[in-house]
PDB file of C-alpha atoms in Angstrom:
ATOM      1  CA  LYS A   1     -27.721 -20.640  -5.171  1.00  0.00           C
ATOM      2  CA  ARG A   2     -26.197 -19.330  -1.991  1.00  0.00           C
ATOM      3  CA  TYR A   3     -23.860 -16.348  -1.937  1.00  0.00           C
ATOM      4  CA  ILE A   4     -21.620 -16.038   1.066  1.00  0.00           C
ATOM      5  CA  GLY A   5     -19.169 -13.337   2.092  1.00  0.00           C
ATOM      6  CA  LEU A   6     -20.277 -10.583  -0.296  1.00  0.00           C
ATOM      7  CA  PRO A   7     -19.879  -7.362   1.714  1.00  0.00           C
ATOM      8  CA  LEU A   8     -22.200  -4.480   0.879  1.00  0.00           C
ATOM      9  CA  LEU A   9     -20.370  -1.210   0.246  1.00  0.00           C
ATOM     10  CA  LEU A  10     -22.133   2.108   0.601  1.00  0.00           C
ATOM     11  CA  LEU A  11     -20.919   5.034  -1.518  1.00  0.00           C
ATOM     12  CA  CYS A  12     -22.329   8.044   0.242  1.00  0.00           C
ATOM     13  CA  ALA A  13     -22.238  11.791  -0.037  1.00  0.00           C
ATOM     14  CA  CYS A  14     -20.838  13.412   3.075  1.00  0.00           C
ATOM     15  CA  SER A  15     -17.593  15.166   2.106  1.00  0.00           C
ATOM     16  CA  GLY A  16     -16.717  13.165  -0.975  1.00  0.00           C
ATOM     17  CA  THR A  17     -16.979   9.573  -2.107  1.00  0.00           C
ATOM     18  CA  SER A  18     -16.937   7.155   0.793  1.00  0.00           C
ATOM     19  CA  VAL A  19     -17.191   3.391   1.150  1.00  0.00           C
ATOM     20  CA  LYS A  20     -18.910   1.603   4.016  1.00  0.00           C
ATOM     21  CA  PHE A  21     -18.029  -2.052   4.554  1.00  0.00           C
ATOM     22  CA  PHE A  22     -20.268  -4.743   6.004  1.00  0.00           C
ATOM     23  CA  ASP A  23     -18.435  -4.583   9.350  1.00  0.00           C
ATOM     24  CA  SER A  24     -19.258  -0.842   9.651  1.00  0.00           C
ATOM     25  CA  THR A  25     -15.749   0.272   8.675  1.00  0.00           C
ATOM     26  CA  LEU A  26     -16.100   3.574   6.837  1.00  0.00           C
ATOM     27  CA  ILE A  27     -13.422   4.960   4.541  1.00  0.00           C
ATOM     28  CA  GLU A  28     -13.677   8.268   2.753  1.00  0.00           C
ATOM     29  CA  GLY A  29     -12.127   9.419  -0.503  1.00  0.00           C
ATOM     30  CA  ARG A  30      -9.927  12.488  -0.678  1.00  0.00           C
ATOM     31  CA  GLY A  31     -10.361  15.279  -3.199  1.00  0.00           C
ATOM     32  CA  GLN A  32     -13.600  13.953  -4.606  1.00  0.00           C
ATOM     33  CA  PRO A  33     -16.615  16.193  -5.338  1.00  0.00           C
ATOM     34  CA  PRO A  34     -19.528  15.619  -2.942  1.00  0.00           C
ATOM     35  CA  ARG A  35     -22.194  13.235  -4.180  1.00  0.00           C
ATOM     36  CA  GLU A  36     -25.874  13.960  -3.671  1.00  0.00           C
ATOM     37  CA  SER A  37     -27.016  10.372  -3.891  1.00  0.00           C
ATOM     38  CA  ILE A  38     -26.274   7.160  -2.039  1.00  0.00           C
ATOM     39  CA  ARG A  39     -25.552   4.185  -4.270  1.00  0.00           C
ATOM     40  CA  PRO A  40     -25.071   0.697  -2.768  1.00  0.00           C
ATOM     41  CA  ILE A  41     -22.856  -1.755  -4.647  1.00  0.00           C
ATOM     42  CA  VAL A  42     -21.926  -5.379  -4.023  1.00  0.00           C
ATOM     43  CA  TRP A  43     -18.236  -6.208  -3.791  1.00  0.00           C
ATOM     44  CA  GLY A  44     -17.708  -9.892  -4.491  1.00  0.00           C
ATOM     45  CA  GLY A  45     -15.045 -12.129  -3.013  1.00  0.00           C
ATOM     46  CA  GLY A  46     -14.538 -10.003   0.069  1.00  0.00           C
ATOM     47  CA  LEU A  47     -11.612 -10.701   2.395  1.00  0.00           C
ATOM     48  CA  PRO A  48     -11.940  -9.960   6.120  1.00  0.00           C
ATOM     49  CA  LEU A  49      -9.960  -7.075   7.579  1.00  0.00           C
ATOM     50  CA  LYS A  50      -7.513  -8.800   9.927  1.00  0.00           C
ATOM     51  CA  SER A  51      -4.845  -6.098  10.039  1.00  0.00           C
ATOM     52  CA  PHE A  52      -4.242  -2.592   8.733  1.00  0.00           C
ATOM     53  CA  ASP A  53      -0.711  -3.673   7.781  1.00  0.00           C
ATOM     54  CA  PRO A  54      -0.820  -5.511   4.436  1.00  0.00           C
ATOM     55  CA  ASN A  55       2.917  -6.234   4.713  1.00  0.00           C
ATOM     56  CA  GLY A  56       2.300  -8.566   7.636  1.00  0.00           C
ATOM     57  CA  ALA A  57       1.022 -12.109   7.846  1.00  0.00           C
ATOM     58  CA  ALA A  58      -2.597 -11.082   7.094  1.00  0.00           C
ATOM     59  CA  GLY A  59      -1.714  -9.629   3.689  1.00  0.00           C
ATOM     60  CA  TRP A  60      -3.877  -7.375   1.563  1.00  0.00           C
ATOM     61  CA  CYS A  61      -7.676  -7.069   1.633  1.00  0.00           C
ATOM     62  CA  GLU A  62     -10.209  -4.639   0.115  1.00  0.00           C
ATOM     63  CA  VAL A  63      -9.862  -2.087   2.933  1.00  0.00           C
ATOM     64  CA  THR A  64      -6.062  -1.993   2.960  1.00  0.00           C
ATOM     65  CA  SER A  65      -5.888  -1.876  -0.840  1.00  0.00           C
ATOM     66  CA  LEU A  66      -7.805   1.420  -0.703  1.00  0.00           C
ATOM     67  CA  LEU A  67      -5.993   2.901   2.325  1.00  0.00           C
ATOM     68  CA  HIS A  68      -2.412   2.211   1.283  1.00  0.00           C
ATOM     69  CA  ALA A  69      -0.213   3.130  -1.658  1.00  0.00           C
ATOM     70  CA  ARG A  70       2.835   1.309  -3.069  1.00  0.00           C
ATOM     71  CA  LEU A  71       5.872   2.321  -5.057  1.00  0.00           C
ATOM     72  CA  PHE A  72       4.433   0.531  -8.087  1.00  0.00           C
ATOM     73  CA  THR A  73       1.054  -0.957  -8.868  1.00  0.00           C
ATOM     74  CA  THR A  74      -0.731  -2.647 -11.736  1.00  0.00           C
ATOM     75  CA  ASP A  75      -3.630  -1.274 -13.735  1.00  0.00           C
ATOM     76  CA  THR A  76      -6.847  -3.106 -14.590  1.00  0.00           C
ATOM     77  CA  ARG A  77      -5.092  -4.838 -17.487  1.00  0.00           C
ATOM     78  CA  GLY A  78      -2.252  -6.068 -15.309  1.00  0.00           C
ATOM     79  CA  ARG A  79       0.292  -3.572 -16.638  1.00  0.00           C
ATOM     80  CA  LEU A  80       2.925  -2.181 -14.268  1.00  0.00           C
ATOM     81  CA  SER A  81       2.548   1.506 -13.432  1.00  0.00           C
ATOM     82  CA  ASN A  82       3.959   4.024 -10.967  1.00  0.00           C
ATOM     83  CA  ASP A  83       2.138   4.741  -7.728  1.00  0.00           C
ATOM     84  CA  LEU A  84       4.351   6.624  -5.249  1.00  0.00           C
ATOM     85  CA  ALA A  85       7.393   6.202  -7.508  1.00  0.00           C
ATOM     86  CA  ALA A  86       8.143   8.896 -10.082  1.00  0.00           C
ATOM     87  CA  ASP A  87      10.752   6.836 -11.921  1.00  0.00           C
ATOM     88  CA  ALA A  88      13.328   4.087 -11.415  1.00  0.00           C
ATOM     89  CA  ARG A  89      16.703   3.129 -12.827  1.00  0.00           C
ATOM     90  CA  THR A  90      19.395   0.547 -12.221  1.00  0.00           C
ATOM     91  CA  GLU A  91      23.082   1.178 -11.724  1.00  0.00           C
ATOM     92  CA  GLY A  92      26.259  -0.772 -12.320  1.00  0.00           C
ATOM     93  CA  ASP A  93      25.630  -4.444 -12.898  1.00  0.00           C
ATOM     94  CA  GLY A  94      21.910  -4.241 -12.110  1.00  0.00           C
ATOM     95  CA  ARG A  95      22.258  -4.975  -8.406  1.00  0.00           C
ATOM     96  CA  THR A  96      21.274  -1.431  -7.398  1.00  0.00           C
ATOM     97  CA  TRP A  97      17.891   0.150  -8.036  1.00  0.00           C
ATOM     98  CA  ILE A  98      17.367   3.902  -7.526  1.00  0.00           C
ATOM     99  CA  ILE A  99      13.684   4.823  -7.166  1.00  0.00           C
ATOM    100  CA  ARG A 100      12.744   8.499  -7.061  1.00  0.00           C
ATOM    101  CA  LEU A 101       9.523   9.391  -5.267  1.00  0.00           C
ATOM    102  CA  ARG A 102       6.775  11.655  -6.530  1.00  0.00           C
ATOM    103  CA  ASP A 103       6.773  15.032  -4.812  1.00  0.00           C
ATOM    104  CA  ASP A 104       2.997  15.082  -4.283  1.00  0.00           C
ATOM    105  CA  GLY A 105       2.665  11.942  -2.140  1.00  0.00           C
ATOM    106  CA  ARG A 106       0.856  12.702   1.121  1.00  0.00           C
ATOM    107  CA  TRP A 107      -0.205  10.705   4.166  1.00  0.00           C
ATOM    108  CA  HIS A 108      -3.786  11.028   5.330  1.00  0.00           C
ATOM    109  CA  ASP A 109      -2.633  13.323   8.143  1.00  0.00           C
ATOM    110  CA  GLY A 110      -1.103  15.713   5.592  1.00  0.00           C
ATOM    111  CA  ALA A 111       2.571  14.835   6.065  1.00  0.00           C
ATOM    112  CA  ALA A 112       4.656  14.286   2.932  1.00  0.00           C
ATOM    113  CA  VAL A 113       5.648  10.761   1.880  1.00  0.00           C
ATOM    114  CA  THR A 114       9.451  10.585   1.932  1.00  0.00           C
ATOM    115  CA  ALA A 115      12.249   8.143   1.195  1.00  0.00           C
ATOM    116  CA  ARG A 116      12.605   7.744   4.960  1.00  0.00           C
ATOM    117  CA  ASP A 117       9.104   6.210   5.035  1.00  0.00           C
ATOM    118  CA  VAL A 118      10.112   3.605   2.451  1.00  0.00           C
ATOM    119  CA  MET A 119      13.246   2.735   4.429  1.00  0.00           C
ATOM    120  CA  ALA A 120      11.244   2.459   7.667  1.00  0.00           C
ATOM    121  CA  THR A 121       8.719   0.215   5.904  1.00  0.00           C
ATOM    122  CA  TRP A 122      11.531  -2.039   4.689  1.00  0.00           C
ATOM    123  CA  LYS A 123      13.040  -2.322   8.176  1.00  0.00           C
ATOM    124  CA  ALA A 124       9.662  -3.202   9.710  1.00  0.00           C
ATOM    125  CA  LEU A 125       8.799  -5.933   7.223  1.00  0.00           C
ATOM    126  CA  ALA A 126      12.365  -7.309   7.164  1.00  0.00           C
ATOM    127  CA  ALA A 127      12.001  -7.904  10.904  1.00  0.00           C
ATOM    128  CA  ASP A 128       8.714  -9.807  10.478  1.00  0.00           C
ATOM    129  CA  PRO A 129       9.381 -13.512   9.832  1.00  0.00           C
ATOM    130  CA  LYS A 130       5.684 -14.125   9.037  1.00  0.00           C
ATOM    131  CA  SER A 131       5.565 -11.599   6.208  1.00  0.00           C
ATOM    132  CA  GLU A 132       5.095 -13.013   2.702  1.00  0.00           C
ATOM    133  CA  THR A 133       6.273  -9.673   1.303  1.00  0.00           C
ATOM    134  CA  ARG A 134       9.497 -10.063   3.281  1.00  0.00           C
ATOM    135  CA  ARG A 135      10.066 -13.520   1.803  1.00  0.00           C
ATOM    136  CA  ASN A 136       9.537 -12.298  -1.746  1.00  0.00           C
ATOM    137  CA  LEU A 137      11.784  -9.260  -1.383  1.00  0.00           C
ATOM    138  CA  ILE A 138      14.634 -11.063   0.386  1.00  0.00           C
ATOM    139  CA  ASP A 139      14.488 -14.658  -0.875  1.00  0.00           C
ATOM    140  CA  VAL A 140      13.139 -14.050  -4.374  1.00  0.00           C
ATOM    141  CA  ALA A 141      14.374 -10.570  -5.317  1.00  0.00           C
ATOM    142  CA  GLY A 142      17.532 -10.714  -3.210  1.00  0.00           C
ATOM    143  CA  VAL A 143      17.142  -7.324  -1.500  1.00  0.00           C
ATOM    144  CA  VAL A 144      19.819  -6.966   1.193  1.00  0.00           C
ATOM    145  CA  SER A 145      19.367  -3.325   2.237  1.00  0.00           C
ATOM    146  CA  VAL A 146      17.410  -0.142   1.548  1.00  0.00           C
ATOM    147  CA  GLU A 147      18.811   3.379   1.877  1.00  0.00           C
ATOM    148  CA  ALA A 148      17.131   6.790   1.763  1.00  0.00           C
ATOM    149  CA  SER A 149      18.834   9.687   0.007  1.00  0.00           C
ATOM    150  CA  GLY A 150      16.940  12.909  -0.595  1.00  0.00           C
ATOM    151  CA  ASP A 151      13.841  12.145  -2.633  1.00  0.00           C
ATOM    152  CA  SER A 152      15.147   8.730  -3.711  1.00  0.00           C
ATOM    153  CA  VAL A 153      15.377   5.226  -2.292  1.00  0.00           C
ATOM    154  CA  ARG A 154      18.239   2.864  -3.064  1.00  0.00           C
ATOM    155  CA  PHE A 155      17.525  -0.883  -3.092  1.00  0.00           C
ATOM    156  CA  ASN A 156      20.700  -2.977  -2.888  1.00  0.00           C
ATOM    157  CA  LEU A 157      20.372  -6.528  -4.207  1.00  0.00           C
ATOM    158  CA  SER A 158      22.604  -9.572  -3.879  1.00  0.00           C
ATOM    159  CA  ARG A 159      22.207 -10.245  -7.600  1.00  0.00           C
ATOM    160  CA  PRO A 160      20.603  -8.589 -10.640  1.00  0.00           C
ATOM    161  CA  PHE A 161      16.814  -8.941 -10.525  1.00  0.00           C
ATOM    162  CA  PRO A 162      14.996  -7.171 -13.385  1.00  0.00           C
ATOM    163  CA  GLU A 163      11.535  -7.848 -11.915  1.00  0.00           C
ATOM    164  CA  LEU A 164      12.037  -5.900  -8.668  1.00  0.00           C
ATOM    165  CA  ALA A 165       9.321  -3.366  -9.563  1.00  0.00           C
ATOM    166  CA  ASP A 166       6.817  -6.235  -9.897  1.00  0.00           C
ATOM    167  CA  ILE A 167       7.730  -7.545  -6.432  1.00  0.00           C
ATOM    168  CA  LEU A 168       7.403  -4.027  -4.999  1.00  0.00           C
ATOM    169  CA  THR A 169       3.720  -3.959  -6.010  1.00  0.00           C
ATOM    170  CA  GLU A 170       3.228  -6.221  -2.965  1.00  0.00           C
ATOM    171  CA  MET A 171       4.765  -3.734  -0.492  1.00  0.00           C
ATOM    172  CA  ALA A 172       2.570  -1.062   1.048  1.00  0.00           C
ATOM    173  CA  VAL A 173       4.597   2.018   1.985  1.00  0.00           C
ATOM    174  CA  LEU A 174       3.807   2.904   5.606  1.00  0.00           C
ATOM    175  CA  PRO A 175       4.440   6.181   7.487  1.00  0.00           C
ATOM    176  CA  ALA A 176       7.666   6.205   9.486  1.00  0.00           C
ATOM    177  CA  HIS A 177       6.177   8.578  12.063  1.00  0.00           C
ATOM    178  CA  ILE A 178       3.533   5.942  12.872  1.00  0.00           C
ATOM    179  CA  ILE A 179       5.332   2.602  12.604  1.00  0.00           C
ATOM    180  CA  GLY A 180       8.348   4.064  14.401  1.00  0.00           C
ATOM    181  CA  ALA A 181       6.309   3.805  17.605  1.00  0.00           C
ATOM    182  CA  GLY A 182       6.720   0.020  17.476  1.00  0.00           C
ATOM    183  CA  PRO A 183       4.844  -3.144  16.456  1.00  0.00           C
ATOM    184  CA  GLY A 184       1.088  -2.663  16.278  1.00  0.00           C
ATOM    185  CA  ALA A 185       1.231   1.127  15.973  1.00  0.00           C
ATOM    186  CA  ILE A 186      -0.372   1.088  12.514  1.00  0.00           C
ATOM    187  CA  GLU A 187      -3.353  -0.788  13.992  1.00  0.00           C
ATOM    188  CA  LYS A 188      -4.014   2.093  16.385  1.00  0.00           C
ATOM    189  CA  ARG A 189      -3.451   4.813  13.773  1.00  0.00           C
ATOM    190  CA  PRO A 190      -4.136   3.245  10.355  1.00  0.00           C
ATOM    191  CA  ILE A 191      -2.791   6.079   8.217  1.00  0.00           C
ATOM    192  CA  GLY A 192      -1.921   5.442   4.589  1.00  0.00           C
ATOM    193  CA  ALA A 193      -1.243   7.325   1.358  1.00  0.00           C
ATOM    194  CA  GLY A 194      -3.939   5.642  -0.738  1.00  0.00           C
ATOM    195  CA  PRO A 195      -7.048   7.249  -2.253  1.00  0.00           C
ATOM    196  CA  PHE A 196      -9.226   6.573   0.827  1.00  0.00           C
ATOM    197  CA  ARG A 197      -8.712   7.347   4.512  1.00  0.00           C
ATOM    198  CA  LEU A 198     -10.267   5.674   7.564  1.00  0.00           C
ATOM    199  CA  VAL A 199     -13.106   7.654   9.109  1.00  0.00           C
ATOM    200  CA  ARG A 200     -14.420   5.188  11.659  1.00  0.00           C
ATOM    201  CA  GLN A 201     -14.422   1.475  12.411  1.00  0.00           C
TER     202      GLN A 201
END
């Protein structure tokens, strides 16, 4: 049998757990105790890293899934759980969702994750006609606008949509202070809020 496209990851010991991909991209875990041994593992079904922005046309891959965080995610059993979101509620007739952010969310450069970052992420992907995430949020979920207020984000929908949290598992939250520099800025400074940060590529 032939096995194609199985990247070899290297978990090594420098300053915590790190992962080295077949294309020499190295990402390092935060807050992990140093390891004394090096343990190679095989990661099957690898997708090539085409972009550091999983909200764009390239979508998610193994690298971006470790670099970036979302408002909500799913666990290994497929159950919805909070990621950057602390809690969520609907108002009125169900066309408004208020999502409060955790207060311990941090970007890899140390800056706090804020509601402004979520709003900036929404504006960037809403302006990208090639984004599948944009299509699902606007056409499927009916999101018409996103507002930041204190530690909360307000999603305004054209109609009630109880599954909004599930759709939001597709949206990586990106740092406003990076993507505010314009299209392609996240490719030059691929900063996220996920459990791993980029060390070198």
